[in-house]
DNA sequence: TTTTATTGATTGAGCAGTCAATCAAGAATA
DNA sequence: TATTCTTGATTGACTGCTCAATCAATAAAA
């Protein structure tokens, strides 16, 4: 056979190229040809390996989701106290790898695409549920269940909102400020949150 | 059959149709022909009145922005206390007219489009600045300036986040819960917010 | 008749997806 | 060792379609 075992390498290269291309143009309107060129292969090869544009996109999203999950697991692993876990969950969402302008832009476009694609919507729900359950679980050890769920809900929305806002900022996104804002929210709610 | 003075009527009909079409498909990939059909005219007429697709979109966005501004002004008008003003600003963003699924979806797509269009970005900044200044101004009468700005920042991000989340929900968006969450955030910060 | 409104037909560009053909590396054969 | 096979990898060219934009023609006021 030829240079055997190219498939995983090419797939990975194409996914990376897709993230870059989508992030650069800020839209899913990138052409398969553009992505392929960015990856240094022909458009035909992208079709050969992924079957179609939509599937390339879904694979790209799954990749992003997997990466986020790994970052999260690794961060939670070295957090011992409940408070540290909460901080870890928050921080991961604004970590360098997740908060890169291209990554943010890519996530944003997938949010939009979710309105047309059931599978994309499903993947996005996986992310939201995971974020929520991680936050709520850690918070449960710091307050009652109902409050924990409420705070997790608010913090999740806050994270999404900061994400979308920073995607529009012209200047460099300020991860530190974003983290501080969310942590302040959680801390304030924990300290003074009677009722919801 | 030109009954004279069709221009404003047609423009309005096309803008309304654009909001509906964009909202339905959840994407700016709607064709001019689809929008025109929705408005009951030919695609050529849309070009005649707006000059092009991009300009139709920008006009649609300006319309949305104007509408939001009117809702806001009217709500602020009948709010007498600072607290009521804060509540009014929050509530307007989740009012029936603004929180309609199609409107939310349309806003979302414009957020994405902003990454490619300077004019769209500018319009979006107008919205963000107005929201922030309205909130901060009202909050200033309830706390010190620095805190007011910080709370306005957080509340703004929270509103955006709830917006994006509700755009993905399958079920009916829950405006009441969203308003409660944001108001709770503001109330909590006002009551217990020493430092940020 | 001049102006405004309106459209069907047409064009030209761009793009996803397909296909037949080529390339090269390893395996089997002699 | 030299000579075919075999097969994954890879591509250029092509197809069929969609769509924004344009234009020439028509209809109704004014």
Coordinates of C-alpha atoms (C1' of nucleotides) in Angstrom, one line a residue:
Chain A
X1 CA 0.0 0.0 0.0
X2 CA 1.0 3.6 -0.3
X3 CA 1.9 5.9 2.6
X4 CA -0.4 4.0 4.8
X5 CA -2.0 5.5 7.8
X6 CA -2.6 9.0 6.4
X7 CA -6.2 9.1 7.3
X8 CA -6.0 10.2 10.9
X9 CA -3.3 12.7 10.1
X10 CA -5.3 14.2 7.2
X11 CA -8.5 14.3 9.2
X12 CA -6.8 16.1 12.1
X13 CA -5.1 18.5 9.7
X14 CA -8.5 19.2 8.0
X15 CA -10.2 19.8 11.4
X16 CA -7.5 22.1 12.5
X17 CA -7.7 23.9 9.2
X18 CA -11.5 24.2 9.6
X19 CA -11.2 25.8 13.0
X20 CA -8.7 28.3 11.6
X21 CA -10.8 29.0 8.5
X22 CA -14.1 29.3 10.4
X23 CA -12.4 31.5 13.0
X24 CA -10.8 33.7 10.5
X25 CA -13.9 34.4 8.4
X26 CA -16.2 34.2 11.4
X27 CA -18.7 32.2 9.5
X28 CA -19.6 28.7 8.4
X29 CA -19.7 30.1 4.9
X30 CA -16.1 29.0 4.3
X31 CA -15.8 26.7 1.3
X32 CA -14.5 23.2 1.5
X33 CA -11.8 24.3 -1.0
X34 CA -10.6 27.0 1.4
X35 CA -10.4 24.6 4.3
X36 CA -8.6 22.0 2.1
X37 CA -6.1 24.6 0.9
X38 CA -5.4 25.7 4.5
X39 CA -4.7 22.0 5.3
X40 CA -2.5 21.7 2.2
X41 CA -4.6 19.1 0.4
X42 CA -7.2 19.1 -2.3
X43 CA -10.9 19.7 -1.7
X44 CA -11.6 16.2 -3.1
X45 CA -9.6 14.7 -0.3
X46 CA -11.7 16.4 2.3
X47 CA -14.8 14.9 0.7
X48 CA -13.1 11.5 0.5
X49 CA -12.4 11.5 4.3
X50 CA -15.4 13.2 5.7
X51 CA -18.1 12.5 3.1
X52 CA -19.3 16.1 3.0
X53 CA -19.1 19.6 4.4
X54 CA -21.6 19.1 7.1
X55 CA -19.8 16.0 8.5
X56 CA -16.5 17.9 8.4
X57 CA -18.2 20.6 10.5
X58 CA -19.7 18.1 12.9
X59 CA -16.3 16.4 13.3
X60 CA -14.7 19.8 14.0
X61 CA -17.3 20.5 16.7
X62 CA -16.8 17.2 18.3
X63 CA -13.1 17.9 18.3
X64 CA -13.6 21.2 20.1
X65 CA -15.9 19.5 22.5
X66 CA -13.5 16.8 23.3
X67 CA -10.7 19.3 23.8
X68 CA -12.8 21.2 26.2
X69 CA -13.7 18.0 28.1
X70 CA -10.0 17.1 28.4
X71 CA -9.1 20.6 29.6
X72 CA -11.9 20.3 32.1
X73 CA -11.0 16.9 33.4
X74 CA -7.4 17.8 33.8
X75 CA -8.3 21.0 35.6
X76 CA -10.7 19.2 38.0
X77 CA -8.1 16.6 38.6
X78 CA -5.8 18.9 40.4
X79 CA -8.5 20.8 42.3
X80 CA -9.0 19.5 45.8
X81 CA -11.5 21.8 47.5
X82 CA -15.0 22.4 46.3
X83 CA -14.2 26.1 45.8
X84 CA -11.2 25.2 43.7
X85 CA -13.3 23.0 41.6
X86 CA -15.8 25.8 40.9
X87 CA -12.8 28.0 40.0
X88 CA -11.4 25.4 37.8
X89 CA -14.6 24.9 35.8
X90 CA -14.9 28.6 35.3
X91 CA -11.2 29.1 34.4
X92 CA -11.2 26.3 31.8
X93 CA -13.9 28.1 29.7
X94 CA -11.6 31.1 29.5
X95 CA -8.3 29.3 29.2
X96 CA -5.9 30.2 26.5
X97 CA -6.8 27.3 24.3
X98 CA -10.6 27.8 24.6
X99 CA -10.5 31.6 24.5
X100 CA -8.4 32.0 21.4
X101 CA -10.3 34.3 19.0
X102 CA -10.6 31.7 16.4
X103 CA -12.0 29.1 18.8
X104 CA -14.5 31.6 20.2
X105 CA -15.6 32.5 16.7
X106 CA -16.0 28.9 15.8
X107 CA -18.1 28.1 18.8
X108 CA -20.3 31.1 18.0
X109 CA -20.9 29.9 14.5
X110 CA -21.9 26.5 15.8
X111 CA -24.4 28.1 18.1
X112 CA -26.0 29.6 15.1
X113 CA -25.7 26.5 13.0
X114 CA -27.5 24.6 15.8
X115 CA -30.8 26.2 14.7
X116 CA -30.6 24.3 11.5
X117 CA -28.9 21.1 12.5
X118 CA -30.4 18.7 15.1
X119 CA -27.0 17.0 15.6
X120 CA -25.3 20.3 16.3
X121 CA -28.0 21.2 18.7
X122 CA -27.5 17.9 20.4
X123 CA -23.8 18.4 20.7
X124 CA -24.3 21.9 22.1
X125 CA -26.7 20.5 24.7
X126 CA -24.0 18.0 25.7
X127 CA -21.7 20.9 26.4
X128 CA -24.3 22.9 28.4
X129 CA -25.3 19.9 30.5
X130 CA -21.7 19.1 31.3
X131 CA -20.9 22.6 32.3
X132 CA -24.0 22.8 34.4
X133 CA -23.6 19.5 36.1
X134 CA -19.9 20.2 36.9
X135 CA -20.7 23.5 38.4
X136 CA -23.7 22.4 40.3
X137 CA -21.9 19.3 41.6
X138 CA -19.1 21.4 43.1
X139 CA -21.4 24.0 44.4
X140 CA -23.5 21.4 46.1
X141 CA -20.8 21.1 48.7
X142 CA -20.9 24.7 49.4
X143 CA -24.6 25.3 49.7
X144 CA -28.0 23.6 49.4
X145 CA -28.9 21.9 46.2
X146 CA -31.5 24.3 45.0
X147 CA -29.2 27.3 45.4
X148 CA -26.4 25.4 43.7
X149 CA -28.5 24.7 40.7
X150 CA -29.6 28.3 40.5
X151 CA -26.1 29.6 40.8
X152 CA -24.9 27.2 38.2
X153 CA -27.6 28.4 35.9
X154 CA -26.6 32.0 36.3
X155 CA -22.9 31.3 36.0
X156 CA -23.5 29.3 32.9
X157 CA -25.5 32.0 31.2
X158 CA -22.9 34.6 32.3
X159 CA -20.1 32.5 30.8
X160 CA -22.0 32.3 27.5
X161 CA -22.7 36.0 27.5
X162 CA -19.1 36.9 28.2
X163 CA -18.1 34.6 25.4
X164 CA -20.3 36.2 22.8
X165 CA -19.3 39.6 23.9
X166 CA -15.6 38.9 23.7
X167 CA -16.1 37.5 20.2
X168 CA -17.1 40.9 19.1
X169 CA -14.4 42.9 20.9
X170 CA -11.8 44.2 18.5
X171 CA -9.0 44.2 21.1
X172 CA -7.6 41.2 22.7
X173 CA -10.2 39.3 24.8
X174 CA -9.6 39.8 28.5
X175 CA -9.8 36.4 30.1
X176 CA -8.8 37.5 33.5
X177 CA -11.6 40.1 33.8
X178 CA -14.1 37.5 32.5
X179 CA -13.0 34.9 35.1
X180 CA -13.1 37.6 37.9
X181 CA -16.7 38.6 36.9
X182 CA -18.0 35.0 37.0
X183 CA -16.2 34.2 40.2
X184 CA -17.4 37.3 41.8
X185 CA -21.0 36.3 40.8
X186 CA -20.6 32.9 42.4
X187 CA -18.9 34.3 45.5
X188 CA -21.5 36.9 46.0
X189 CA -24.3 34.5 45.6
X190 CA -22.8 32.0 48.0
X191 CA -22.1 34.7 50.6
X192 CA -25.4 36.6 50.4
X193 CA -27.8 34.4 48.5
X194 CA -30.9 33.8 50.5
X195 CA -33.6 32.8 48.1
X196 CA -33.4 33.0 44.3
Chain B
X1 CA -50.1 49.2 -10.8
X2 CA -48.2 51.8 -9.0
X3 CA -50.3 53.4 -6.5
X4 CA -47.8 56.1 -5.6
X5 CA -46.0 56.0 -2.3
X6 CA -45.4 52.2 -2.3
X7 CA -41.8 52.6 -1.3
X8 CA -42.1 52.9 2.5
X9 CA -44.8 50.2 2.5
X10 CA -42.7 47.8 0.5
X11 CA -39.6 48.5 2.5
X12 CA -41.4 47.8 5.7
X13 CA -43.0 44.6 4.3
X14 CA -39.6 43.4 3.1
X15 CA -37.9 44.1 6.5
X16 CA -40.7 42.3 8.3
X17 CA -40.4 39.4 5.9
X18 CA -36.6 39.4 6.4
X19 CA -37.0 39.1 10.2
X20 CA -39.5 36.2 9.7
X21 CA -37.3 34.4 7.2
X22 CA -34.1 34.8 9.1
X23 CA -35.8 33.8 12.3
X24 CA -37.4 30.8 10.7
X25 CA -34.3 29.4 9.1
X26 CA -32.1 30.7 11.9
X27 CA -29.5 31.9 9.5
X28 CA -28.5 34.7 7.1
X29 CA -28.4 32.2 4.4
X30 CA -31.9 33.0 3.4
X31 CA -32.2 34.0 -0.2
X32 CA -33.5 37.3 -1.4
X33 CA -36.1 35.4 -3.3
X34 CA -37.4 33.8 -0.1
X35 CA -37.7 37.1 1.7
X36 CA -39.4 38.6 -1.3
X37 CA -41.9 35.8 -1.6
X38 CA -42.6 36.1 2.1
X39 CA -43.3 39.8 1.5
X40 CA -45.4 38.9 -1.5
X41 CA -43.3 40.7 -4.1
X42 CA -40.6 39.7 -6.6
X43 CA -36.9 39.4 -5.8
X44 CA -36.2 42.1 -8.2
X45 CA -38.2 44.6 -6.2
X46 CA -36.2 43.9 -3.2
X47 CA -33.1 44.9 -5.1
X48 CA -34.8 47.9 -6.5
X49 CA -35.6 49.3 -3.1
X50 CA -32.6 48.2 -1.1
X51 CA -29.9 48.0 -3.7
X52 CA -28.7 44.6 -2.5
X53 CA -28.9 41.9 0.1
X54 CA -26.4 43.3 2.5
X55 CA -28.3 46.6 2.6
X56 CA -31.5 44.9 3.2
X57 CA -29.9 43.1 6.2
X58 CA -28.5 46.3 7.6
X59 CA -31.9 48.0 7.3
X60 CA -33.5 45.1 9.0
X61 CA -31.0 45.4 11.9
X62 CA -31.5 49.1 12.2
X63 CA -35.2 48.4 12.4
X64 CA -34.7 45.9 15.2
X65 CA -32.5 48.4 17.0
X66 CA -35.0 51.2 16.6
X67 CA -37.8 49.0 17.8
X68 CA -35.7 48.1 20.9
X69 CA -34.9 51.7 21.5
X70 CA -38.6 52.7 21.3
X71 CA -39.6 49.9 23.7
X72 CA -36.8 51.1 26.0
X73 CA -37.8 54.7 26.0
X74 CA -41.4 54.0 26.5
X75 CA -40.6 51.7 29.5
X76 CA -38.2 54.2 31.0
X77 CA -40.8 56.9 30.6
X78 CA -43.2 55.3 33.1
X79 CA -40.6 54.2 35.6
X80 CA -40.2 56.7 38.4
X81 CA -37.8 55.2 40.9
X82 CA -34.2 54.2 40.0
X83 CA -35.0 50.6 40.9
X84 CA -38.0 50.7 38.6
X85 CA -35.7 52.0 35.8
X86 CA -33.3 49.1 36.3
X87 CA -36.2 46.7 36.2
X88 CA -37.5 48.4 33.1
X89 CA -34.2 48.1 31.2
X90 CA -34.0 44.4 32.1
X91 CA -37.6 43.7 31.3
X92 CA -37.5 45.4 27.9
X93 CA -34.8 43.0 26.7
X94 CA -37.1 40.1 27.4
X95 CA -40.4 41.7 26.4
X96 CA -42.7 39.8 24.2
X97 CA -41.7 41.7 21.1
X98 CA -38.0 41.4 21.7
X99 CA -38.0 37.8 23.0
X100 CA -40.0 36.3 20.1
X101 CA -38.1 33.3 18.8
X102 CA -37.7 34.8 15.4
X103 CA -36.4 38.1 16.8
X104 CA -34.0 36.3 19.0
X105 CA -32.7 34.2 16.2
X106 CA -32.4 37.2 14.0
X107 CA -30.3 39.0 16.6
X108 CA -28.1 36.0 17.0
X109 CA -27.3 35.8 13.3
X110 CA -26.4 39.5 13.3
X111 CA -24.0 38.8 16.1
X112 CA -22.3 36.3 13.8
X113 CA -22.5 38.5 10.8
X114 CA -20.8 41.3 12.8
X115 CA -17.5 39.4 12.4
X116 CA -17.6 40.0 8.7
X117 CA -19.3 43.4 8.5
X118 CA -17.9 46.5 10.0
X119 CA -21.2 48.3 9.8
X120 CA -23.0 45.4 11.6
X121 CA -20.3 45.5 14.3
X122 CA -20.9 49.2 14.7
X123 CA -24.6 48.8 15.1
X124 CA -24.1 46.1 17.6
X125 CA -21.8 48.3 19.6
X126 CA -24.5 51.0 19.6
X127 CA -26.9 48.5 21.2
X128 CA -24.3 47.4 23.8
X129 CA -23.3 50.9 24.7
X130 CA -26.9 52.0 25.0
X131 CA -27.8 49.0 27.2
X132 CA -24.8 49.6 29.4
X133 CA -25.3 53.3 29.8
X134 CA -29.0 53.0 30.6
X135 CA -28.2 50.4 33.2
X136 CA -25.2 52.2 34.7
X137 CA -27.1 55.5 34.8
X138 CA -30.0 54.0 36.8
X139 CA -27.7 52.1 39.0
X140 CA -25.6 55.1 39.8
X141 CA -28.5 56.4 41.9
X142 CA -28.4 53.2 44.0
X143 CA -24.7 52.8 44.5
X144 CA -21.3 54.3 43.7
X145 CA -20.3 54.8 40.2
X146 CA -17.7 52.1 40.0
X147 CA -20.0 49.5 41.4
X148 CA -22.8 50.6 39.1
X149 CA -20.5 50.2 36.1
X150 CA -19.4 46.8 37.2
X151 CA -23.0 45.6 37.9
X152 CA -24.1 46.9 34.5
X153 CA -21.3 45.0 32.9
X154 CA -22.3 41.8 34.5
X155 CA -26.0 42.3 33.9
X156 CA -25.3 43.0 30.3
X157 CA -23.3 39.8 29.8
X158 CA -26.0 37.9 31.7
X159 CA -28.7 39.2 29.4
X160 CA -26.7 38.3 26.3
X161 CA -26.0 34.8 27.7
X162 CA -29.7 34.2 28.5
X163 CA -30.6 35.4 25.1
X164 CA -28.3 33.0 23.3
X165 CA -29.3 30.1 25.5
X166 CA -33.0 30.7 24.9
X167 CA -32.4 30.8 21.2
X168 CA -31.4 27.1 21.4
X169 CA -34.1 25.9 23.7
X170 CA -36.7 23.8 22.0
X171 CA -39.5 24.7 24.3
X172 CA -41.0 28.2 24.7
X173 CA -38.5 30.7 26.1
X174 CA -39.2 31.6 29.7
X175 CA -38.9 35.4 29.9
X176 CA -40.1 35.5 33.5
X177 CA -37.3 33.2 34.7
X178 CA -34.7 35.2 32.7
X179 CA -35.9 38.5 34.1
X180 CA -35.9 37.1 37.6
X181 CA -32.3 35.8 37.2
X182 CA -31.0 39.1 36.0
X183 CA -32.9 41.1 38.7
X184 CA -31.7 38.7 41.3
X185 CA -28.1 39.3 40.2
X186 CA -28.5 43.1 40.4
X187 CA -30.3 42.9 43.7
X188 CA -27.7 40.6 45.2
X189 CA -24.9 42.8 44.0
X190 CA -26.5 45.9 45.3
X191 CA -27.2 44.4 48.7
X192 CA -24.0 42.6 49.3
X193 CA -21.5 43.9 46.8
X194 CA -18.6 45.4 48.7
X195 CA -15.7 45.4 46.2
X196 CA -15.6 43.5 42.9
Chain C
dT1 C1' -46.2 61.5 -21.7
dT2 C1' -43.4 61.1 -18.1
dT3 C1' -42.7 58.9 -13.9
dT4 C1' -43.2 55.2 -10.6
dA5 C1' -43.9 50.4 -9.7
dT6 C1' -43.2 45.8 -10.8
dT7 C1' -41.8 41.6 -12.7
dG8 C1' -40.0 37.5 -15.7
dA9 C1' -36.1 36.2 -17.9
dT10 C1' -31.3 36.1 -18.0
dT11 C1' -26.6 36.1 -16.7
dG12 C1' -22.4 35.1 -14.4
dA13 C1' -20.1 33.6 -10.4
dG14 C1' -19.3 30.4 -6.9
dC15 C1' -19.6 26.1 -4.8
dA16 C1' -20.6 21.1 -3.1
dG17 C1' -20.0 16.8 -4.6
dT18 C1' -18.5 13.1 -8.2
dC19 C1' -15.4 10.5 -11.0
dA20 C1' -11.9 8.6 -13.6
dA21 C1' -7.2 8.5 -13.6
dT22 C1' -2.5 8.7 -11.4
dC23 C1' 0.9 7.8 -7.9
dA24 C1' 3.7 5.3 -4.8
dA25 C1' 4.7 1.7 -1.4
dG26 C1' 4.4 -2.6 0.1
dA27 C1' 3.4 -7.8 -1.0
dA28 C1' 3.7 -11.7 -3.8
dT29 C1' 5.9 -14.1 -7.4
dA30 C1' 9.5 -16.0 -10.2
Chain D
dT1 C1' 16.9 -9.4 -7.2
dA2 C1' 13.7 -8.0 -10.5
dT3 C1' 9.0 -8.0 -11.9
dT4 C1' 4.4 -7.7 -11.6
dC5 C1' 0.1 -7.1 -8.5
dT6 C1' -2.6 -4.6 -5.2
dT7 C1' -4.5 -0.9 -3.0
dG8 C1' -4.7 3.4 -0.2
dA9 C1' -3.8 8.2 -1.2
dT10 C1' -4.6 12.0 -4.0
dT11 C1' -6.0 15.1 -7.5
dG12 C1' -7.8 17.9 -11.7
dA13 C1' -11.6 18.3 -14.3
dC14 C1' -16.4 18.2 -14.6
dT15 C1' -21.4 18.5 -13.3
dG16 C1' -25.4 20.4 -11.7
dC17 C1' -27.3 23.6 -8.9
dT18 C1' -28.1 28.0 -6.4
dC19 C1' -28.3 32.7 -6.1
dA20 C1' -27.4 37.8 -6.3
dA21 C1' -27.7 41.0 -9.5
dT22 C1' -29.2 43.1 -13.9
dC23 C1' -32.3 44.4 -17.6
dA24 C1' -35.8 45.0 -20.7
dA25 C1' -40.6 45.1 -20.8
dT26 C1' -45.2 46.2 -19.0
dA27 C1' -48.8 48.5 -16.3
dA28 C1' -50.7 52.2 -14.0
dA29 C1' -50.9 56.6 -12.1
dA30 C1' -50.0 61.8 -12.7

